[in-house]
Short mmCIF file of C-alpha atoms in Angstrom, two decimals:
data_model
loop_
_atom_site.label_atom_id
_atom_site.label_comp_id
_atom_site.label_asym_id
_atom_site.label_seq_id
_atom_site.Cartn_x
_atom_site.Cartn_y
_atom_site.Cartn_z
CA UNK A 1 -36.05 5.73 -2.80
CA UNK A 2 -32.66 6.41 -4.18
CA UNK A 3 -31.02 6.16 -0.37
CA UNK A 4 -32.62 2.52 0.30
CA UNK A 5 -31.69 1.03 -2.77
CA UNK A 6 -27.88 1.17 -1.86
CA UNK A 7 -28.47 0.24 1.80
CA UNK A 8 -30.50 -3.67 0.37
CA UNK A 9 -27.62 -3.92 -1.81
CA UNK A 10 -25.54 -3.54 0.96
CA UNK A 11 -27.41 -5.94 3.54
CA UNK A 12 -27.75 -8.89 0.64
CA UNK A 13 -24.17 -8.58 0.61
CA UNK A 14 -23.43 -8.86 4.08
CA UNK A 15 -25.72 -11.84 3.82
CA UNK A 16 -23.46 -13.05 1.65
CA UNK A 17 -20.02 -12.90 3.20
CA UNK A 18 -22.33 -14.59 6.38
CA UNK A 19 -22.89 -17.45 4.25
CA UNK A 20 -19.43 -17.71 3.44
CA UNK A 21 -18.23 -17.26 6.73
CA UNK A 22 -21.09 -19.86 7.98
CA UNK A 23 -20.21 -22.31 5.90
CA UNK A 24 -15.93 -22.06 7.67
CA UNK A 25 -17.76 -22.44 11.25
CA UNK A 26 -19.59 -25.02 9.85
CA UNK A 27 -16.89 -27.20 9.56
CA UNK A 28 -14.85 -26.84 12.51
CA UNK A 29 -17.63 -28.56 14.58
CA UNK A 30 -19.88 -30.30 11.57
CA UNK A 31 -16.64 -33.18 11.48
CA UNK A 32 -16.95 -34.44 15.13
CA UNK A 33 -20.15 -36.05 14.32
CA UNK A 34 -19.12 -37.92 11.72
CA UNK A 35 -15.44 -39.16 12.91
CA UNK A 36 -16.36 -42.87 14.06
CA UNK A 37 -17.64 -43.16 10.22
CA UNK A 38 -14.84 -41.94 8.22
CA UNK A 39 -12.52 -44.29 11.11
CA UNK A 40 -14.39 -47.09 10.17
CA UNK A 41 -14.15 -46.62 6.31
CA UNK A 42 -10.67 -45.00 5.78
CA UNK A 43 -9.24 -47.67 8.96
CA UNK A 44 -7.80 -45.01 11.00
CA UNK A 45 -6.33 -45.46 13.90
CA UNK A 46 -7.42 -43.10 17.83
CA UNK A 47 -3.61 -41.49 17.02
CA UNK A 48 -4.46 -41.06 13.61
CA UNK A 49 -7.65 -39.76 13.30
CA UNK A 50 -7.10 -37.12 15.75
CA UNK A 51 -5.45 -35.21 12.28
CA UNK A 52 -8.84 -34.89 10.92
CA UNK A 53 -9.37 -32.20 13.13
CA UNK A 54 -5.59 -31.20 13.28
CA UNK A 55 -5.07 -30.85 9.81
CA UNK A 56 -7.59 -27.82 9.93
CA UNK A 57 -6.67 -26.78 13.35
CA UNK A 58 -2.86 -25.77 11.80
CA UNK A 59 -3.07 -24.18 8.88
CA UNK A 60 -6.31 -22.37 9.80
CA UNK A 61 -4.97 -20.69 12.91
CA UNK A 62 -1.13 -20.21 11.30
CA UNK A 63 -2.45 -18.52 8.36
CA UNK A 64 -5.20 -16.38 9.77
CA UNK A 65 -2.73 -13.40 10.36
CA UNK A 66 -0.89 -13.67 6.94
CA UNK A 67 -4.46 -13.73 5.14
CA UNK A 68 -5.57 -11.14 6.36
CA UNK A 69 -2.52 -8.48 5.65
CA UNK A 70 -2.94 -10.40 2.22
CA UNK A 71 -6.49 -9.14 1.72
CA UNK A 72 -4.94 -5.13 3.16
CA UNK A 73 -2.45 -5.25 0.19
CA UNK A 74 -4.14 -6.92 -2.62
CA UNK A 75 -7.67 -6.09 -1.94
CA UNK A 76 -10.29 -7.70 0.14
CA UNK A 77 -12.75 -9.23 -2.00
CA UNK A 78 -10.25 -10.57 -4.44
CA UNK A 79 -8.42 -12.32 -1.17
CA UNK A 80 -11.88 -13.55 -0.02
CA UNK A 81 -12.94 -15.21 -3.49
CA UNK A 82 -9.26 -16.99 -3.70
CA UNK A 83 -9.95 -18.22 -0.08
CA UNK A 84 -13.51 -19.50 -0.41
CA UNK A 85 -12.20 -21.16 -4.06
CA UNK A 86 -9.41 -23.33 -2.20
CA UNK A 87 -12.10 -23.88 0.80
CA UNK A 88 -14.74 -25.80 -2.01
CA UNK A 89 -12.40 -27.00 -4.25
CA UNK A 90 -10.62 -28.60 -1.17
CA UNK A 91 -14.26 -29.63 0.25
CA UNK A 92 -14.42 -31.50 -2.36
CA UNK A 93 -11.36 -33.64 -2.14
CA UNK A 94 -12.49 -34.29 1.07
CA UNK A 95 -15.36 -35.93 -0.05
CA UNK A 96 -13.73 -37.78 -2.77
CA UNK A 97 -11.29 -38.97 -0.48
CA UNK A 98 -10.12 -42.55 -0.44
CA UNK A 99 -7.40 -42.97 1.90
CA UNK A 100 -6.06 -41.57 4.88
CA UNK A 101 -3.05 -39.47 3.26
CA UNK A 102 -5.89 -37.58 1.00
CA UNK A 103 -8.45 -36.92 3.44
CA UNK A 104 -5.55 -35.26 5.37
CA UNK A 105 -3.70 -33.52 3.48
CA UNK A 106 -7.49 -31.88 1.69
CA UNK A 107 -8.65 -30.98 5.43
CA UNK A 108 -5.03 -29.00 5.62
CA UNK A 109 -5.88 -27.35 2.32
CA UNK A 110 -9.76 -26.74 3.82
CA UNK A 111 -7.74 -24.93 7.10
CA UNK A 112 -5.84 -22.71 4.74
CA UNK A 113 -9.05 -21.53 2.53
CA UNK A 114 -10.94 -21.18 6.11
CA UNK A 115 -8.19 -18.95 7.35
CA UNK A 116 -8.40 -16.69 4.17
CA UNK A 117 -12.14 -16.49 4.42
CA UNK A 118 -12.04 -15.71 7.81
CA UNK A 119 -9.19 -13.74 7.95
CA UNK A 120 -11.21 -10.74 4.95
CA UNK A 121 -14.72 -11.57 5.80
CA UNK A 122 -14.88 -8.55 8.86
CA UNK A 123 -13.15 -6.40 7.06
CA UNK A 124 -15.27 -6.42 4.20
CA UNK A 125 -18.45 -6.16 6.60
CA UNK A 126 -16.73 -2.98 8.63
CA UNK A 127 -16.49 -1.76 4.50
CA UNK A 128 -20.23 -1.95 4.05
CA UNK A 129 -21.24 0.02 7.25
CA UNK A 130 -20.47 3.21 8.43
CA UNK A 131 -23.66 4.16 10.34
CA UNK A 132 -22.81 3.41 13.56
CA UNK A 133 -26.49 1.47 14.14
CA UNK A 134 -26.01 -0.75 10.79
CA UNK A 135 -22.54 -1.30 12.09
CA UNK A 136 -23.94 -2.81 15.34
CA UNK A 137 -26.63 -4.59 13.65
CA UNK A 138 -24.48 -5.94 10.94
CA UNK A 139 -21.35 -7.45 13.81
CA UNK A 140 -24.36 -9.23 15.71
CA UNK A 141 -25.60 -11.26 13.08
CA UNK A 142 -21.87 -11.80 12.62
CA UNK A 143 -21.46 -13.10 16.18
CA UNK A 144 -24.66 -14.79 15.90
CA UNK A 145 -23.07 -16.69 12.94
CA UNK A 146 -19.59 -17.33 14.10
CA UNK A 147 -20.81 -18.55 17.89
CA UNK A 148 -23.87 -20.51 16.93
CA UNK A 149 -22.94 -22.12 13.71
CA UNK A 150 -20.68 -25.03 15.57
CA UNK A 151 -23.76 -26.27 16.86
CA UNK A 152 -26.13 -26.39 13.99
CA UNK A 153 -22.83 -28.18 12.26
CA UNK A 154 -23.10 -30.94 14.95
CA UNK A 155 -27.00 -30.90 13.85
CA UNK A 156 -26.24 -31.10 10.50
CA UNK A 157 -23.45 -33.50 10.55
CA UNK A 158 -25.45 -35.85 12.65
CA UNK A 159 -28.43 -35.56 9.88
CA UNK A 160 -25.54 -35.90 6.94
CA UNK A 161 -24.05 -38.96 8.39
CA UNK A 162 -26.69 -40.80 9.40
CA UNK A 163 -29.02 -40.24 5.78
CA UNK A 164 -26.33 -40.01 3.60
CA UNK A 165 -22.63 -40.65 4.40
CA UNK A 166 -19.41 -38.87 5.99
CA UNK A 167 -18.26 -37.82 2.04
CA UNK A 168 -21.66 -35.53 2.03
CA UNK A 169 -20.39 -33.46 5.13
CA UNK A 170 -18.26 -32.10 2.74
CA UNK A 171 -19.86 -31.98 -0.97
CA UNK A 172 -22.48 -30.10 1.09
CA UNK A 173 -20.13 -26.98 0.59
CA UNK A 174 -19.98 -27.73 -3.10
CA UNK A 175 -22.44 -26.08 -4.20
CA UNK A 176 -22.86 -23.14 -1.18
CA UNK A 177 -19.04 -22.39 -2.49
CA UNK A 178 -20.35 -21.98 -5.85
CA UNK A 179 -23.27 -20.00 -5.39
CA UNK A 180 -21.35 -17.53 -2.70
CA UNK A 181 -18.50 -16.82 -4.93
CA UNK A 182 -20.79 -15.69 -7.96
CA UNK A 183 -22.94 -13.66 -5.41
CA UNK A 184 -19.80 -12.26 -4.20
CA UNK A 185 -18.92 -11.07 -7.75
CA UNK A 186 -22.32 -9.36 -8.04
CA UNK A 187 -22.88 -7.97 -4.57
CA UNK A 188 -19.47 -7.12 -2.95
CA UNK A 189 -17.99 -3.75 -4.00
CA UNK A 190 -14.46 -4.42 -5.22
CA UNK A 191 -11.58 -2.54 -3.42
CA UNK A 192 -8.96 -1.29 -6.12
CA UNK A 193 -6.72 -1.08 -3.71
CA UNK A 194 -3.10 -1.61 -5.58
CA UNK A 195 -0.56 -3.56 -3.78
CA UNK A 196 1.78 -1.25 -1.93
CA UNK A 197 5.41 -2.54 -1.68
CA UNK A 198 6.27 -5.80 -1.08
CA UNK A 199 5.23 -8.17 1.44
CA UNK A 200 7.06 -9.00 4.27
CA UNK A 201 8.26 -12.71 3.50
CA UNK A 202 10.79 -12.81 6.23
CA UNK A 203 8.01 -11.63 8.87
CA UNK A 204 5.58 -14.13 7.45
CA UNK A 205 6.99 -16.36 7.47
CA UNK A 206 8.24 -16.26 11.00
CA UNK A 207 4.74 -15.39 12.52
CA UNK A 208 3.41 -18.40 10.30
CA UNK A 209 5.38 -21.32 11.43
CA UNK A 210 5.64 -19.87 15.07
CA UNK A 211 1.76 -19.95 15.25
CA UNK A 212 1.81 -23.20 13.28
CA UNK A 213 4.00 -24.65 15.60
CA UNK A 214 2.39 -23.54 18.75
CA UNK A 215 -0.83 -24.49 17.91
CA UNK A 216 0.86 -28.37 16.95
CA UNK A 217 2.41 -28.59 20.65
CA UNK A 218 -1.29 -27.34 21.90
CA UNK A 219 -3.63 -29.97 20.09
CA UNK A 220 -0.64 -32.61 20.74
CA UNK A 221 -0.09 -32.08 24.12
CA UNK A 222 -2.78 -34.01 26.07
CA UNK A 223 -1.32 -37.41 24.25
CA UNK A 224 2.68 -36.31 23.65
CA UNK A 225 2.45 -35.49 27.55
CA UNK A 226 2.47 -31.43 28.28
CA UNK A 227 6.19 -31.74 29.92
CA UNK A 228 7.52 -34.43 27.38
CA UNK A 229 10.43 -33.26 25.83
CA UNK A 230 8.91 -33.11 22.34
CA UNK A 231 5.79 -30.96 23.26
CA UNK A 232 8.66 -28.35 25.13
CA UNK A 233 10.92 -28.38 22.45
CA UNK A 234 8.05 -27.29 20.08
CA UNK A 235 6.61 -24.52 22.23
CA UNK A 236 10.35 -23.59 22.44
CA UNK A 237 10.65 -23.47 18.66
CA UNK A 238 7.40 -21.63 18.70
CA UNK A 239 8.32 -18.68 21.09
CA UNK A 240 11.69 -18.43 19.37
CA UNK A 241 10.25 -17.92 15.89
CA UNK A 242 8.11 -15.15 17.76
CA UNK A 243 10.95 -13.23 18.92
CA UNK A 244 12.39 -13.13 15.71
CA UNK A 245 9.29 -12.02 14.04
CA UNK A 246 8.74 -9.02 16.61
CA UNK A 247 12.92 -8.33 15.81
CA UNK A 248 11.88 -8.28 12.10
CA UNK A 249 8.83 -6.50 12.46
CA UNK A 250 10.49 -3.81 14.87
CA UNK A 251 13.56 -3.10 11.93
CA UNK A 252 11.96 -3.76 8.47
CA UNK A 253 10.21 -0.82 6.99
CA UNK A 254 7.25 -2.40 5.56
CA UNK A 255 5.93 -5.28 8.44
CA UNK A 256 3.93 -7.35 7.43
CA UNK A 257 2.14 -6.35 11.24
CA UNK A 258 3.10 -2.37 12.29
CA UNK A 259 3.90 -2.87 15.68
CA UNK A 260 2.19 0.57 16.57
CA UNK A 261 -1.13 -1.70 15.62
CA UNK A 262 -1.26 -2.72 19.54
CA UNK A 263 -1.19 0.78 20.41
CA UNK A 264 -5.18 0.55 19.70
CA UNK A 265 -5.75 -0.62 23.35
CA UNK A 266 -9.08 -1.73 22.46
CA UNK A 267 -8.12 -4.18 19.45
CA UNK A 268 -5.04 -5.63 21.94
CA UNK A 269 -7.88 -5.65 25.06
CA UNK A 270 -10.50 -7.43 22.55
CA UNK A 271 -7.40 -10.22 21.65
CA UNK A 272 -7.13 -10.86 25.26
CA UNK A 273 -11.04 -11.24 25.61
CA UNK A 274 -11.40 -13.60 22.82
CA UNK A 275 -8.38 -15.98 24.20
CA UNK A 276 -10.22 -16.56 27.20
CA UNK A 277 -13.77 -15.88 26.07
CA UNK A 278 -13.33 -18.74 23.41
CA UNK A 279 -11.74 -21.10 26.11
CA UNK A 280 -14.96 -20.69 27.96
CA UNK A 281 -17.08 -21.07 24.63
CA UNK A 282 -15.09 -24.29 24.18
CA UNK A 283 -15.71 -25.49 27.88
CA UNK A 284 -19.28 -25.28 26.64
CA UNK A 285 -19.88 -26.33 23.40
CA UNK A 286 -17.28 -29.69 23.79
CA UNK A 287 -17.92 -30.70 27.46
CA UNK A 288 -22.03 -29.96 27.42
CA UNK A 289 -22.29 -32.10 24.38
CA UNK A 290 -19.60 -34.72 26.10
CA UNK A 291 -21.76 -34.75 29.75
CA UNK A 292 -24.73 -35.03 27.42
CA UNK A 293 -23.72 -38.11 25.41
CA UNK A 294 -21.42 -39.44 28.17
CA UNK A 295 -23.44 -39.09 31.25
CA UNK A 296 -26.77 -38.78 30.14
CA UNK A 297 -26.56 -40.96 26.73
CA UNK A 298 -28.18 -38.68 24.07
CA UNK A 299 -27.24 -39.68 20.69
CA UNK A 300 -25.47 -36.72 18.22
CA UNK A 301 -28.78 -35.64 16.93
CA UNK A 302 -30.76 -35.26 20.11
CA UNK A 303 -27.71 -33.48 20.83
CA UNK A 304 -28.02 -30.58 18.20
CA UNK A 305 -31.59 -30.49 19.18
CA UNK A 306 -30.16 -29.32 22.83
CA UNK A 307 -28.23 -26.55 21.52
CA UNK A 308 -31.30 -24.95 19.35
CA UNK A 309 -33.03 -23.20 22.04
CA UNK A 310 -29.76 -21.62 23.09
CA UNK A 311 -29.27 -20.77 19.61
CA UNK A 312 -32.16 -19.21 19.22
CA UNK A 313 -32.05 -17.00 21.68
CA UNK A 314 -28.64 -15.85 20.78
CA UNK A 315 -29.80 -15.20 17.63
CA UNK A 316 -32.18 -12.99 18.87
CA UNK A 317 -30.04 -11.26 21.17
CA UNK A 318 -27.50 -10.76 18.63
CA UNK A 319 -29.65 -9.46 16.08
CA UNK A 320 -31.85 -7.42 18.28
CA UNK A 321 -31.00 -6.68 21.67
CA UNK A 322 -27.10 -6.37 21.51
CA UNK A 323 -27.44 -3.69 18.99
CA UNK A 324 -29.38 -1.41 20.99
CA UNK A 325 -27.30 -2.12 24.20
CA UNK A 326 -24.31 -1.15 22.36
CA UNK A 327 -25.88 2.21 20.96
CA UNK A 328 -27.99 2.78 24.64
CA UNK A 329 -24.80 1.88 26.47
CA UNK A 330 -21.75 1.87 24.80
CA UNK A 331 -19.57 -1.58 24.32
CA UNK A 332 -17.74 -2.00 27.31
CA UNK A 333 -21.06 -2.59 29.56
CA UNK A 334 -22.77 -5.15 27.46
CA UNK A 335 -19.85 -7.07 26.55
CA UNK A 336 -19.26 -7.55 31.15
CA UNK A 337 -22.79 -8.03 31.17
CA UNK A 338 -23.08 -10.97 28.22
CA UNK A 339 -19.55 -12.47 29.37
CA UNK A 340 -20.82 -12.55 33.10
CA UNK A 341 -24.03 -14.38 32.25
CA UNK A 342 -21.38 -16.86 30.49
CA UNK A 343 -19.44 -17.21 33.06
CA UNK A 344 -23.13 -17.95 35.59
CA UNK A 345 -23.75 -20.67 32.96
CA UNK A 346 -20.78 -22.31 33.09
CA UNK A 347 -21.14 -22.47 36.70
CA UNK A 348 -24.38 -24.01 36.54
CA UNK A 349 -22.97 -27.02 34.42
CA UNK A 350 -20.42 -27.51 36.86
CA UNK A 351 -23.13 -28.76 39.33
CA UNK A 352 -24.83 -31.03 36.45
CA UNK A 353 -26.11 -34.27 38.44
CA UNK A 354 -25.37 -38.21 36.71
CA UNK A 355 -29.01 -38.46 36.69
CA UNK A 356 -29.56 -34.72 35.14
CA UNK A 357 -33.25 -33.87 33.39
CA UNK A 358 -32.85 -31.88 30.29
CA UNK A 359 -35.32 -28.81 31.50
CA UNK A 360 -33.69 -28.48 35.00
CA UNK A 361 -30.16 -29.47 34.24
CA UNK A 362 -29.42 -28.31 31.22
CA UNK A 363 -32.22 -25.76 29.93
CA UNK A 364 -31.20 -23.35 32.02
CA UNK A 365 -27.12 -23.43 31.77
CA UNK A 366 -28.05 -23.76 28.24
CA UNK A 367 -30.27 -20.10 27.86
CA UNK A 368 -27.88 -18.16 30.00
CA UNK A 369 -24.89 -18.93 27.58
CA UNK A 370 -27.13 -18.41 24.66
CA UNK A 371 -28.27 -15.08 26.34
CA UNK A 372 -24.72 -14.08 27.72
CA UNK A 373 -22.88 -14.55 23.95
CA UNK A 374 -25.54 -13.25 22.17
CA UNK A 375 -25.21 -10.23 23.73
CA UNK A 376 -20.86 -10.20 24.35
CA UNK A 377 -20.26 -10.90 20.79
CA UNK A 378 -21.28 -7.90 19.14
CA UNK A 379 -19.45 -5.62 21.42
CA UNK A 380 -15.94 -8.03 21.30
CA UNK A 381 -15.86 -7.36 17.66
CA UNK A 382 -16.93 -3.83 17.67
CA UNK A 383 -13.69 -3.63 20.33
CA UNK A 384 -11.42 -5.00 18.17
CA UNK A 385 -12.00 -3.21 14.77
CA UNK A 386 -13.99 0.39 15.86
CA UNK A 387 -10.49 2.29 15.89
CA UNK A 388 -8.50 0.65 13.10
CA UNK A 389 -7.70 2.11 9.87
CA UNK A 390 -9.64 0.70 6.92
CA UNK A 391 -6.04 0.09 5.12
CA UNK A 392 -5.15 -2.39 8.59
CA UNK A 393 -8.92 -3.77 8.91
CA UNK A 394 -7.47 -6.96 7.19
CA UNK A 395 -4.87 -7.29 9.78
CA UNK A 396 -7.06 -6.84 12.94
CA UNK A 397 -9.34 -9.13 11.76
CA UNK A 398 -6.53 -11.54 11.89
CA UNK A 399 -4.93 -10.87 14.89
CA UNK A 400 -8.97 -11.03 16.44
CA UNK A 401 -9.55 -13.94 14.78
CA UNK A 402 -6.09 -15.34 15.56
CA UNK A 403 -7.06 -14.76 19.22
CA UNK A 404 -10.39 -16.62 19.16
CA UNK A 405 -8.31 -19.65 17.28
CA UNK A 406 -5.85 -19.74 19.94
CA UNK A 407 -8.25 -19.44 22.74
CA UNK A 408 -9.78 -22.49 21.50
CA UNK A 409 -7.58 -24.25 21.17
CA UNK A 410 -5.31 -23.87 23.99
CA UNK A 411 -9.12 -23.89 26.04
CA UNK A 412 -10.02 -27.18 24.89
CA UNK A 413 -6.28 -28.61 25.61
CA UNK A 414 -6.31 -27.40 28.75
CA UNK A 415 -9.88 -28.20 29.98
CA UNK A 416 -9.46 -31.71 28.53
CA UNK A 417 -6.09 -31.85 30.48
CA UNK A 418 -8.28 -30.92 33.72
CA UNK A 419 -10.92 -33.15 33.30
CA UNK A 420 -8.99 -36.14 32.63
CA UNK A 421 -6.66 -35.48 35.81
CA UNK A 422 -9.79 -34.78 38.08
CA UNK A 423 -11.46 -38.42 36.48
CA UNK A 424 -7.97 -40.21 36.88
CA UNK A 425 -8.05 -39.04 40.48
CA UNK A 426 -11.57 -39.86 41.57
CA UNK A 427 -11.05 -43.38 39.91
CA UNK A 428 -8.18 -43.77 41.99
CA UNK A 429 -10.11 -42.73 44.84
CA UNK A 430 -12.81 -45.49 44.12
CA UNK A 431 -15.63 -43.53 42.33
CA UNK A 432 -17.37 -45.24 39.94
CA UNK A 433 -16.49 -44.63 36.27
CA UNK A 434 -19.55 -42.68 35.25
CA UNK A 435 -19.38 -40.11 38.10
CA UNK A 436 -15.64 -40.14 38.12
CA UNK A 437 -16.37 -38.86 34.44
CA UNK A 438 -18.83 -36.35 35.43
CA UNK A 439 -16.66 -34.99 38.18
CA UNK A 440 -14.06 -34.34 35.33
CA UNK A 441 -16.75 -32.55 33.65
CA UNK A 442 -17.73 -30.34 36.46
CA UNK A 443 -13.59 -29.32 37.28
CA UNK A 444 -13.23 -28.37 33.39
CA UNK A 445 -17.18 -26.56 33.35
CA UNK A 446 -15.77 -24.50 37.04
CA UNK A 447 -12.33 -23.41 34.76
CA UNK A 448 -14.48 -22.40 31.91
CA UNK A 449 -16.77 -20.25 34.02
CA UNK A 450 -13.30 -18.59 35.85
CA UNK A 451 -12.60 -17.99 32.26
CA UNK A 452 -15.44 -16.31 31.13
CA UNK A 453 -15.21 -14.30 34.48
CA UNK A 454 -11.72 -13.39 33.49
CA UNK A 455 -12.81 -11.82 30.40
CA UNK A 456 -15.70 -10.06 32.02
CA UNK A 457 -13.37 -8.49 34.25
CA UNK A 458 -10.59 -7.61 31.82
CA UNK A 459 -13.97 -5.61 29.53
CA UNK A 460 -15.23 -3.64 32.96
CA UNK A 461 -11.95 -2.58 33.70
CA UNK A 462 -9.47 -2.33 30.13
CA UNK A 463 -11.38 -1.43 27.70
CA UNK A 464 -11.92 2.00 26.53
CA UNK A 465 -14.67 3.43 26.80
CA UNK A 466 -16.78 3.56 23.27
CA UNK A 467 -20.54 5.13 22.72
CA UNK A 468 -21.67 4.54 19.93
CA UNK A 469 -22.80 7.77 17.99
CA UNK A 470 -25.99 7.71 16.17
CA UNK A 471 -25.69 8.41 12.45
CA UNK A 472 -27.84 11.30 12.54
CA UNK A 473 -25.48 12.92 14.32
CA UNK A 474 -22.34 11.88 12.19
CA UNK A 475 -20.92 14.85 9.98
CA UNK A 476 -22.27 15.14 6.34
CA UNK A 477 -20.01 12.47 4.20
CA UNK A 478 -19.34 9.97 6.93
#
């Protein structure tokens, strides 16, 4: 009796954090939906209303590695609360937002608070397991959360939007902000942690503005032009700043990120996974629901009614099946496994007819995905923070979660980039517009699937091997 009580108080907080973590993915995707609206009632212009979504994009990806040393020095659930209080309070300027400059400006402040949540969330999860089978259990609902959640926001943003308004896309949060935070004072065990030394300003800094920066010239690219001089001179700004930071980092005696961190081959192999496994997750959350509402004319909300039954088996993998694959087997052969199912899926969409029927079509792309990241996402994770230090869990969940951002975004650039050029080209060729679309579709869907092929690969042949050992085995204490 005495052993279970501790291990309910643990899972209700993991459930939690989830929430809180849930309600960041949420609104990355839960926005899209509602963008025509809040153009139509704020008078945005295209140009201008692509900083909805920019706004976010920045300061959540430039801040994700500074939030999470943050939450090493000063403690992780203190870093998490201050993160999910500027992610409602700025929810909620959001909503009350009036013109163009506010609504801006509070999705920037929404980034920042998502980055902090984001950025202390894992690490407080890796705190509350030990036992190598919770562990497992615990990082697939996790991957459940953080790869199915964009779709149930394009569910719920269609449902928000079309009941309510735009504003109630973000009050929503209001009270889930509330009622996490106060959980989070009951449930999550504080770490009294003190801060030691000082932090690194000069380092970041540096690492701040050059991933700031490079993720600007990314989402900007496709309409500055990729070889325009202002989209190079950014990058250039970008990869300068990054130089100096490794200088810094390489001299200073505190970094803010220990260089020797990339010595854990398996958190630097697990980076390089999530870039191009989250270019391929991209390729299919973005371009199935664009073919679908394009080419096949399904409104938003018969949209997010496509994505459930991939959800729901990804849930089920993630909470089930991935765990015991990763204690039968290990993490490296799941994760090739899950990514090459992906990567089938993918390949499947790429072939996606003008006339396409949802069952033959798109079903069955649709279940392999959900299978294939069900399964990969519990093992990526597991990668990336099984050998770190708890005092440096902080940072590798940034630099993981850093990875996923930038794989997104630099994805979605770059598949937009190739499906525009292909649909330019067949226009020019004298396709009609609808199938010159969909051939667009099927170049980006064939680069997404080399992606998630790519990151198979790099799993069957980097990582390091990893069983996972069961608890009863563990040494007294551990």
């Amino acid at each position: 009796m005495t052993a279970a009580a501790p291990a309910r108080h643990d899972w209700l907080a993991f459930y939690v954090l989830c929430m809180g973590v849930l309600m960041i993915v949420l609104d990355t995707t839960i926005v899209n939906v509602a963008l025509p609206s809040i153009k139509a009632d704020l008078g945005f212009s295209e140009t201008a209303l692509a900083w909805v979504v920019n706004a976010y994009m920045l300061t959540y990806g430039g801040f994700l590695l500074l939030a999470g040393r943050l939450g090493d020095l000063l403690g992780h659930r203190r870093v998490f609360l201050l993160g999910l209080t500027a992610f409602t309070v700025a929810s909620l300027l959001c909503g009350l937002a009036t013109s163009q400059r506010m609504l801006v400006a509070a999705r920037a402040a929404q980034g920042l608070g998502g980055a902090v949540v984001s950025a202390v969330a894992l690490s407080l999860i890796m705190d509350l397991f030990t036992a190598p089978a919770d562990r497992a259990r615990a990082m697939g609902i996790y991957g459940f959360v953080c790869a199915g959640g964009g779709s149930v926001g394009v569910l719920l943003g269609g449902l928000l939007t079309s009941t309510l308004s735009w504003h109630w896309i973000f009050l929503v949060n209001l009270p889930i902000g509330v009622l996490v935070a106060l959980a989070t004072l009951r449930l999550v065990p504080a770490t009294r942690k003190p801060f030691e030394g000082r932090l690194d300003v000069a380092g970041a800094a540096s690492v701040t503005l050059a991933l700031t920066l490079a993720i600007y010239a990314v989402v900007h690219g496709n309409e500055a032009g990729w070889t325009s001089p202002a989209t190079l001179g950014v990058l250039g700004v970008a990869l300068m700043l990054l130089v100096a930071f490794v200088t810094i980092e390489a001299r200073i005696r505190a970094p803010l990120i220990p260089l020797g961190l990339f010595r854990h081959r398996n958190l630097t192999v697990a980076s390089l996974i999530g870039v191009l496994w989250c270019a391929a997750m991209f390729a299919w959350f973005f371009l199935s629901a664009l073919y679908m509402q394009q080419v096949l004319g399904y409104d938003p909300f018969r949209v997010g009614l496509a994505f459930l039954p991939a959800n729901l088996v990804m849930a089920a993998c993630s909470v089930g099946l991935s765990a015991r694959l990763v204690m039968r087997f290990g993490i490296r052969l799941p994760l090739a496994i899950g990514l090459g199912m992906a990567a089938i899926g993918l390949a499947l969409f790429a072939r996606a007819p003008l006339d396409g029927r949802f069952v033959v079509d798109v079903l069955p792309a649709m279940m392999l995905l959900g299978l294939g990241a069900g399964i990969a996402f519990n093992p990526v994770l597991l990668a990336a923070m099984g050998d770190v230090a708890p005092d440096q869990s902080g940072l590798a969940s940034g630099v993981v979660n850093t990875a996923f951002m930038m794989g997104g975004a630099l994805g979605l650039a770059v598949l937009a980039s190739l499906a525009a050029a292909r649909t330019s080209a067949l226009i020019g060729a004298g396709a009609s517009t609808l199938a010159a679309l969909n051939g667009g579709y099927h170049t980006a869907f064939l680069a997404g699937a080399c992606a998630a092929a790519a990151a198979a690969l790099a799993g069957a042949v980097l990582l390091r091997p990893q069983t996972m050992v069961p608890a009863a085995a563990r040494a007294p204490g551990h």
